[in-house]
Coordinates of N, CA and C in Angstrom, one line a residue:
M1 N 5.1 27.6 0.3 CA 4.4 27.8 -1.0 C 5.3 27.2 -2.2
T2 N 6.6 27.4 -2.1 CA 7.5 27.0 -3.1 C 7.5 25.4 -3.2
R3 N 7.4 24.8 -2.1 CA 7.3 23.3 -2.1 C 6.1 22.8 -2.9
W4 N 5.0 23.5 -2.8 CA 3.8 23.0 -3.5 C 3.9 23.3 -5.0
V5 N 4.7 24.3 -5.4 CA 5.0 24.5 -6.8 C 5.9 23.4 -7.4
V6 N 6.8 23.0 -6.6 CA 7.7 21.8 -7.0 C 6.8 20.6 -7.1
V7 N 5.9 20.3 -6.1 CA 5.0 19.2 -6.2 C 4.2 19.2 -7.5
A8 N 3.6 20.4 -7.8 CA 2.7 20.5 -8.9 C 3.5 20.3 -10.2
A9 N 4.7 20.8 -10.3 CA 5.6 20.7 -11.5 C 5.9 19.2 -11.7
G10 N 6.4 18.6 -10.6 CA 6.7 17.1 -10.7 C 5.5 16.3 -11.1
M11 N 4.4 16.5 -10.6 CA 3.2 15.8 -10.9 C 2.8 16.0 -12.4
A12 N 3.0 17.3 -12.8 CA 2.6 17.6 -14.2 C 3.5 16.8 -15.2
V13 N 4.8 16.7 -14.9 CA 5.7 15.9 -15.8 C 5.3 14.4 -15.7
F14 N 5.1 13.9 -14.5 CA 4.7 12.5 -14.3 C 3.4 12.2 -15.1
L15 N 2.4 13.0 -14.9 CA 1.1 12.7 -15.5 C 1.1 12.9 -17.0
A16 N 1.8 13.9 -17.5 CA 1.9 14.1 -18.9 C 2.5 12.9 -19.7
F17 N 3.6 12.4 -19.2 CA 4.2 11.2 -19.8 C 3.4 10.0 -19.5
G18 N 2.9 9.8 -18.3 CA 2.1 8.7 -18.0 C 0.8 8.5 -18.8
I19 N 0.1 9.6 -19.0 CA -1.2 9.6 -19.7 C -0.8 9.4 -21.2
A20 N 0.2 10.0 -21.7 CA 0.6 9.9 -23.1 C 1.0 8.5 -23.5
F21 N 1.6 7.7 -22.6 CA 2.2 6.4 -22.9 C 1.5 5.2 -22.2
T22 N 0.4 5.4 -21.6 CA -0.3 4.3 -20.9 C -0.6 3.2 -21.9
G23 N -0.2 2.0 -21.5 CA -0.4 0.8 -22.3 C 0.6 0.6 -23.4
D24 N 1.5 1.5 -23.7 CA 2.4 1.4 -24.8 C 3.4 0.3 -24.6
T25 N 4.0 -0.2 -25.6 CA 5.0 -1.2 -25.5 C 6.2 -0.8 -26.4
G26 N 6.2 0.3 -27.0 CA 7.3 0.7 -27.9 C 7.7 2.1 -27.6
P27 N 8.9 2.6 -28.1 CA 9.4 3.9 -27.9 C 8.6 5.0 -28.6
S28 N 8.5 6.1 -28.0 CA 7.9 7.3 -28.7 C 9.0 7.9 -29.6
A29 N 8.7 8.9 -30.4 CA 9.7 9.6 -31.2 C 10.7 10.3 -30.3
L30 N 10.2 10.8 -29.1 CA 11.2 11.4 -28.2 C 12.1 10.4 -27.6
D31 N 11.6 9.2 -27.3 CA 12.5 8.1 -26.7 C 13.5 7.7 -27.8
T32 N 13.1 7.6 -29.0 CA 14.1 7.2 -30.1 C 15.1 8.3 -30.3
A33 N 14.7 9.6 -30.2 CA 15.7 10.6 -30.4 C 16.7 10.7 -29.2
V34 N 16.2 10.5 -28.0 CA 17.1 10.5 -26.9 C 18.0 9.3 -26.9
A35 N 17.5 8.1 -27.2 CA 18.3 6.9 -27.3 C 19.5 7.1 -28.3
A36 N 19.2 7.8 -29.4 CA 20.3 8.0 -30.4 C 21.5 8.8 -29.8
L37 N 21.2 9.6 -28.8 CA 22.3 10.5 -28.2 C 23.1 9.7 -27.1
V38 N 22.6 8.6 -26.7 CA 23.2 7.8 -25.6 C 24.5 7.1 -26.1
P39 N 25.6 7.2 -25.3 CA 26.8 6.5 -25.7 C 26.6 5.0 -25.9
E40 N 27.4 4.4 -26.8 CA 27.2 3.0 -27.2 C 27.8 2.1 -26.1
S41 N 28.7 2.5 -25.3 CA 29.4 1.6 -24.3 C 28.5 1.0 -23.3
V42 N 28.4 -0.3 -23.3 CA 27.6 -1.0 -22.3 C 28.3 -0.9 -20.9
T43 N 29.6 -1.0 -20.9 CA 30.3 -0.9 -19.7 C 30.1 0.5 -19.0
L44 N 30.1 1.5 -19.8 CA 29.8 2.8 -19.2 C 28.4 2.9 -18.7
A45 N 27.5 2.3 -19.5 CA 26.1 2.3 -19.1 C 25.9 1.6 -17.7
W46 N 26.6 0.5 -17.5 CA 26.4 -0.1 -16.1 C 26.9 0.8 -15.0
W47 N 28.0 1.5 -15.3 CA 28.6 2.5 -14.3 C 27.6 3.6 -14.1
L48 N 27.0 4.1 -15.2 CA 26.1 5.2 -15.0 C 24.8 4.8 -14.3
A49 N 24.3 3.6 -14.5 CA 23.1 3.1 -13.9 C 23.3 2.7 -12.4
G50 N 24.6 2.6 -12.0 CA 24.9 2.1 -10.7 C 24.3 2.8 -9.5
P51 N 24.2 4.1 -9.5 CA 23.6 4.9 -8.4 C 22.2 4.5 -8.1
T52 N 21.5 3.8 -9.1 CA 20.1 3.5 -8.8 C 19.9 2.2 -8.1
E53 N 21.0 1.5 -7.8 CA 20.9 0.2 -7.1 C 20.8 0.3 -5.6
P54 N 20.1 -0.6 -5.0 CA 20.0 -0.6 -3.5 C 21.3 -0.6 -2.8
Y55 N 22.3 -1.3 -3.3 CA 23.6 -1.4 -2.6 C 24.3 0.0 -2.5
V56 N 23.9 0.9 -3.3 CA 24.3 2.3 -3.3 C 23.4 3.2 -2.4
L57 N 22.1 3.0 -2.7 CA 21.1 3.9 -2.1 C 20.9 3.6 -0.6
L58 N 20.9 2.4 -0.2 CA 20.6 2.0 1.2 C 21.7 2.6 2.2
P59 N 23.0 2.5 1.8 CA 24.0 3.1 2.7 C 23.9 4.6 2.8
V60 N 23.5 5.2 1.6 CA 23.3 6.7 1.7 C 22.2 7.0 2.6
L61 N 21.1 6.3 2.6 CA 20.0 6.5 3.5 C 20.4 6.3 5.0
G62 N 21.3 5.2 5.2 CA 21.8 5.0 6.5 C 22.6 6.2 7.0
L63 N 23.4 6.7 6.2 CA 24.2 7.9 6.6 C 23.3 9.1 6.9
L64 N 22.3 9.3 6.0 CA 21.4 10.4 6.3 C 20.6 10.2 7.6
A65 N 20.2 9.0 7.8 CA 19.5 8.7 9.1 C 20.4 9.0 10.3
G66 N 21.7 8.5 10.2 CA 22.6 8.8 11.3 C 22.9 10.2 11.5
F67 N 23.0 11.0 10.4 CA 23.1 12.4 10.5 C 21.9 13.1 11.2
C68 N 20.7 12.7 10.9 CA 19.5 13.2 11.5 C 19.5 12.8 13.0
L69 N 19.9 11.6 13.3 CA 20.0 11.2 14.7 C 20.9 12.0 15.5
L70 N 22.1 12.3 15.0 CA 23.1 13.1 15.7 C 22.6 14.5 15.9
R71 N 21.8 15.0 15.0 CA 21.3 16.4 15.1 C 19.9 16.4 15.8
R72 N 19.4 15.2 16.2 CA 18.1 15.1 16.8 C 17.0 15.7 16.0
D73 N 17.2 15.6 14.7 CA 16.2 16.1 13.7 C 15.2 15.0 13.4
W74 N 14.2 14.9 14.3 CA 13.2 13.8 14.2 C 12.4 13.9 12.9
P75 N 11.9 15.1 12.5 CA 11.2 15.1 11.2 C 12.1 14.7 10.0
G76 N 13.4 15.1 10.1 CA 14.3 14.7 9.0 C 14.5 13.2 9.0
L77 N 14.6 12.6 10.2 CA 14.8 11.2 10.3 C 13.5 10.5 9.8
A78 N 12.4 11.0 10.1 CA 11.1 10.4 9.6 C 11.1 10.5 8.1
L79 N 11.4 11.6 7.6 CA 11.4 11.8 6.1 C 12.4 10.8 5.5
T80 N 13.6 10.7 6.0 CA 14.6 9.8 5.5 C 14.2 8.4 5.5
L81 N 13.6 7.9 6.5 CA 13.2 6.6 6.6 C 11.9 6.2 5.9
A82 N 10.9 7.2 5.8 CA 9.6 6.9 5.3 C 9.5 7.3 3.8
A83 N 9.9 8.5 3.4 CA 9.6 9.0 2.1 C 10.1 8.1 0.9
P84 N 11.4 7.7 0.9 CA 11.8 6.8 -0.2 C 11.1 5.5 -0.2
A85 N 10.9 4.9 1.0 CA 10.2 3.6 1.0 C 8.7 3.7 0.5
L86 N 8.0 4.8 1.0 CA 6.6 4.9 0.5 C 6.6 5.3 -1.0
T87 N 7.5 6.1 -1.4 CA 7.5 6.5 -2.8 C 7.7 5.2 -3.7
V88 N 8.7 4.4 -3.4 CA 9.0 3.2 -4.1 C 7.9 2.2 -4.1
A89 N 7.3 2.1 -2.9 CA 6.1 1.1 -2.8 C 4.9 1.6 -3.6
V90 N 4.6 2.9 -3.6 CA 3.5 3.3 -4.4 C 3.8 3.2 -5.9
N91 N 5.0 3.4 -6.3 CA 5.4 3.3 -7.7 C 5.3 1.8 -8.1
T92 N 5.8 0.9 -7.3 CA 5.9 -0.5 -7.7 C 4.5 -1.2 -7.7
W93 N 3.7 -0.9 -6.7 CA 2.5 -1.7 -6.5 C 1.3 -1.0 -7.1
L94 N 1.3 0.3 -7.3 CA 0.2 1.1 -7.8 C 0.4 1.6 -9.2
L95 N 1.4 2.4 -9.3 CA 1.6 3.2 -10.6 C 2.0 2.3 -11.8
K96 N 3.0 1.5 -11.6 CA 3.4 0.6 -12.7 C 2.2 -0.2 -13.3
P97 N 1.4 -0.9 -12.4 CA 0.3 -1.6 -13.0 C -0.8 -0.7 -13.6
L98 N -1.0 0.5 -12.9 CA -2.0 1.4 -13.4 C -1.7 1.9 -14.8
F99 N -0.4 2.3 -15.1 CA 0.0 2.8 -16.4 C 0.2 1.7 -17.4
G100 N 0.6 0.5 -17.0 CA 0.8 -0.6 -17.9 C 1.7 -0.4 -19.1
R101 N 2.7 0.4 -19.0 CA 3.6 0.5 -20.1 C 4.7 -0.5 -19.9
Y102 N 4.9 -1.3 -21.0 CA 5.9 -2.4 -20.9 C 7.1 -2.1 -21.8
Y103 N 8.2 -2.6 -21.4 CA 9.5 -2.6 -22.1 C 10.1 -3.9 -22.0
G104 N 10.2 -4.7 -23.1 CA 10.8 -6.0 -23.0 C 10.2 -6.9 -22.1
G105 N 8.9 -6.9 -21.9 CA 8.2 -7.8 -21.0 C 8.1 -7.4 -19.6
H106 N 8.6 -6.3 -19.2 CA 8.4 -5.8 -17.8 C 7.8 -4.5 -17.7
L107 N 7.1 -4.2 -16.7 CA 6.4 -2.9 -16.5 C 7.5 -1.8 -16.3
A108 N 7.4 -0.8 -17.1 CA 8.5 0.2 -17.2 C 8.2 1.6 -16.7
Y109 N 6.9 2.0 -16.7 CA 6.6 3.4 -16.4 C 5.8 3.4 -15.1
P110 N 6.3 4.2 -14.2 CA 7.5 5.0 -14.1 C 8.7 4.1 -13.7
S111 N 9.9 4.5 -14.1 CA 11.1 3.7 -13.8 C 11.3 3.6 -12.3
G112 N 11.3 2.3 -11.8 CA 11.6 2.1 -10.4 C 13.0 2.5 -10.0
H113 N 13.9 2.2 -10.8 CA 15.3 2.6 -10.6 C 15.4 4.1 -10.4
T114 N 14.8 4.9 -11.3 CA 14.8 6.3 -11.2 C 14.1 6.8 -9.9
V115 N 12.9 6.3 -9.7 CA 12.2 6.7 -8.5 C 13.0 6.5 -7.2
S116 N 13.7 5.4 -7.1 CA 14.6 5.1 -6.0 C 15.6 6.2 -5.8
L117 N 16.4 6.4 -6.9 CA 17.5 7.4 -6.9 C 17.0 8.8 -6.6
V118 N 15.9 9.2 -7.3 CA 15.5 10.6 -7.1 C 14.8 10.8 -5.8
A119 N 14.2 9.8 -5.2 CA 13.6 9.9 -3.9 C 14.7 10.2 -2.9
V120 N 15.8 9.5 -2.9 CA 16.9 9.7 -2.0 C 17.5 11.0 -2.2
L121 N 17.7 11.4 -3.5 CA 18.3 12.7 -3.7 C 17.4 13.8 -3.3
T122 N 16.1 13.7 -3.4 CA 15.2 14.7 -3.0 C 15.2 14.9 -1.5
V123 N 15.3 13.7 -0.7 CA 15.4 13.8 0.7 C 16.7 14.6 1.1
L124 N 17.8 14.2 0.4 CA 19.1 14.9 0.7 C 19.0 16.4 0.4
A125 N 18.3 16.8 -0.7 CA 18.2 18.2 -1.0 C 17.3 18.9 0.1
L126 N 16.3 18.2 0.5 CA 15.4 18.9 1.5 C 16.0 19.0 2.9
L127 N 17.0 18.2 3.2 CA 17.7 18.2 4.4 C 18.9 19.2 4.4
T128 N 19.2 19.8 3.3 CA 20.2 20.8 3.2 C 19.6 22.2 2.9
A129 N 20.5 23.2 2.9 CA 20.0 24.5 2.7 C 21.0 25.3 1.9
G130 N 20.6 26.4 1.3 CA 21.5 27.4 0.7 C 22.3 26.8 -0.4
R131 N 23.6 27.0 -0.5 CA 24.5 26.5 -1.5 C 24.6 25.0 -1.5
A132 N 24.6 24.4 -0.4 CA 24.6 23.0 -0.3 C 23.5 22.4 -1.0
R133 N 22.3 22.9 -0.8 CA 21.1 22.4 -1.5 C 21.2 22.6 -3.0
A134 N 21.7 23.7 -3.4 CA 21.9 24.0 -4.9 C 22.9 22.9 -5.5
A135 N 24.0 22.6 -4.7 CA 24.9 21.7 -5.2 C 24.3 20.3 -5.2
V136 N 23.5 19.9 -4.3 CA 22.8 18.6 -4.3 C 21.8 18.5 -5.5
V137 N 21.1 19.6 -5.7 CA 20.2 19.6 -6.9 C 20.9 19.4 -8.2
V138 N 22.0 20.2 -8.4 CA 22.7 20.1 -9.7 C 23.3 18.7 -9.8
T139 N 23.9 18.2 -8.7 CA 24.5 16.9 -8.8 C 23.5 15.8 -9.0
G140 N 22.3 16.0 -8.4 CA 21.2 15.1 -8.5 C 20.7 15.0 -10.0
V141 N 20.6 16.2 -10.6 CA 20.1 16.2 -12.0 C 21.1 15.5 -12.9
L142 N 22.4 15.7 -12.6 CA 23.5 15.1 -13.4 C 23.5 13.6 -13.2
L143 N 23.4 13.1 -11.9 CA 23.3 11.7 -11.6 C 22.1 11.0 -12.3
T144 N 21.0 11.7 -12.2 CA 19.7 11.2 -12.8 C 19.8 11.1 -14.3
A145 N 20.4 12.1 -14.9 CA 20.6 12.1 -16.4 C 21.5 10.9 -16.8
G146 N 22.6 10.8 -16.0 CA 23.6 9.7 -16.3 C 23.0 8.4 -16.1
A147 N 22.3 8.2 -15.0 CA 21.6 6.9 -14.7 C 20.6 6.6 -15.8
G148 N 19.8 7.6 -16.2 CA 18.8 7.4 -17.3 C 19.5 7.0 -18.6
A149 N 20.6 7.6 -18.9 CA 21.3 7.2 -20.1 C 21.8 5.8 -20.0
G150 N 22.3 5.4 -18.8 CA 22.7 4.0 -18.6 C 21.6 3.0 -18.8
M151 N 20.4 3.3 -18.2 CA 19.3 2.4 -18.3 C 18.7 2.4 -19.7
I152 N 18.8 3.5 -20.4 CA 18.4 3.4 -21.9 C 19.3 2.5 -22.7
R153 N 20.6 2.7 -22.5 CA 21.6 1.9 -23.3 C 21.4 0.4 -22.9
L154 N 21.1 0.1 -21.6 CA 21.0 -1.3 -21.2 C 19.7 -1.9 -21.6
G155 N 18.8 -1.1 -22.1 CA 17.5 -1.6 -22.5 C 16.5 -1.9 -21.4
F156 N 16.7 -1.1 -20.3 CA 15.8 -1.2 -19.1 C 14.6 -0.3 -19.2
H157 N 14.8 0.9 -19.8 CA 13.8 1.9 -19.8 C 13.9 2.8 -21.0
Y158 N 12.8 3.5 -21.3 CA 12.8 4.6 -22.3 C 13.1 5.9 -21.5
A159 N 13.5 6.9 -22.3 CA 13.7 8.2 -21.7 C 12.5 8.8 -20.9
T160 N 11.3 8.5 -21.5 CA 10.1 9.0 -20.9 C 9.8 8.3 -19.6
D161 N 10.2 7.1 -19.5 CA 10.0 6.3 -18.2 C 10.8 7.0 -17.1
V162 N 12.0 7.4 -17.5 CA 13.0 8.1 -16.5 C 12.4 9.5 -16.2
A163 N 12.0 10.2 -17.1 CA 11.5 11.6 -16.9 C 10.3 11.6 -16.0
G164 N 9.3 10.7 -16.3 CA 8.1 10.6 -15.5 C 8.4 10.2 -14.1
A165 N 9.3 9.2 -14.0 CA 9.7 8.7 -12.6 C 10.3 9.8 -11.8
A166 N 11.2 10.6 -12.4 CA 11.9 11.7 -11.7 C 10.8 12.7 -11.2
G167 N 9.9 13.0 -12.1 CA 8.8 14.0 -11.7 C 8.0 13.4 -10.5
F168 N 7.6 12.1 -10.6 CA 6.8 11.6 -9.5 C 7.6 11.6 -8.2
A169 N 8.9 11.1 -8.2 CA 9.7 11.0 -7.0 C 9.8 12.4 -6.3
V170 N 10.2 13.4 -7.1 CA 10.3 14.8 -6.6 C 9.0 15.2 -6.0
A171 N 7.9 15.0 -6.7 CA 6.6 15.5 -6.2 C 6.2 14.7 -4.9
A172 N 6.4 13.4 -4.9 CA 5.9 12.6 -3.7 C 6.8 12.9 -2.5
V173 N 8.1 13.0 -2.6 CA 8.9 13.2 -1.4 C 8.7 14.7 -0.9
T174 N 8.6 15.6 -1.9 CA 8.4 17.0 -1.5 C 7.1 17.2 -0.8
A175 N 6.0 16.5 -1.3 CA 4.7 16.6 -0.6 C 4.8 16.0 0.8
L176 N 5.5 14.9 0.9 CA 5.6 14.3 2.3 C 6.4 15.2 3.2
A177 N 7.4 15.9 2.7 CA 8.1 16.8 3.5 C 7.3 18.0 3.9
A178 N 6.3 18.4 3.1 CA 5.5 19.5 3.4 C 4.4 19.3 4.5
L179 N 4.2 18.0 4.8 CA 3.2 17.6 5.8 C 3.6 18.2 7.2
P180 N 2.7 18.4 8.0 CA 3.0 19.0 9.4 C 3.6 17.9 10.3
W181 N 4.9 17.7 10.2 CA 5.6 16.7 11.1 C 5.6 17.3 12.5
P182 N 5.5 16.4 13.6 CA 5.6 16.9 14.9 C 7.0 17.4 15.2
R183 N 7.1 18.5 15.9 CA 8.4 19.1 16.3 C 8.7 18.8 17.7
R184 N 10.0 18.7 18.0 CA 10.4 18.5 19.4 C 10.1 19.8 20.2
G185 N 9.4 19.7 21.3 CA 9.1 20.8 22.1 C 10.3 21.2 23.0
P186 N 10.2 22.3 23.7 CA 11.3 22.7 24.6 C 11.4 21.7 25.7
A187 N 12.6 21.6 26.2 CA 12.9 20.7 27.3 C 12.2 21.2 28.6
P188 N 11.6 20.3 29.4 CA 11.0 20.8 30.6 C 12.0 21.4 31.5
S189 N 11.6 22.5 32.2 CA 12.5 23.2 33.2 C 12.7 22.3 34.4
A190 N 13.9 22.5 35.0 CA 14.2 21.7 36.2 C 14.0 22.6 37.4
G191 N 12.8 23.0 37.5 CA 12.7 24.0 38.6 C 11.6 23.9 39.4

């Protein structure tokens, strides 16, 4: 039940920003206010945005897949391999053209960088439990906020692009994880 609450909350954030800014090409008052809080340093911005890049995220997914293989966690492996790829593909090929929000000549809503990062972080959170999950969620929120600040300073996205993308990624990956994945049955008896 809790997973579906997370899905609904993520979709609500995603749709609220998406509907409000469909077809826009400029910042909202919220975007302008958030941009004013972002540090001026472009060097810092590149470092903050770094975790959204494939050269960071793909090795993380490889490690997660390896961990699932060692544990023989087939649903976890399927989620690791499928959820980020499907989420990024839907975002790139369906959602960005659907919402048509531009920033500097490129489709910006929802932020593909943010979708990539948050999809991987959500998989990691779903594969952990207890205090480890709480630590992943807190670290993920901080990483996403930092990456968002970096992308805002670099002129890639507005704050609302980042927030909507985070909502979509959390909702999509959590919904995929809630699907009834096949479980490994008991080993046949040798008798």
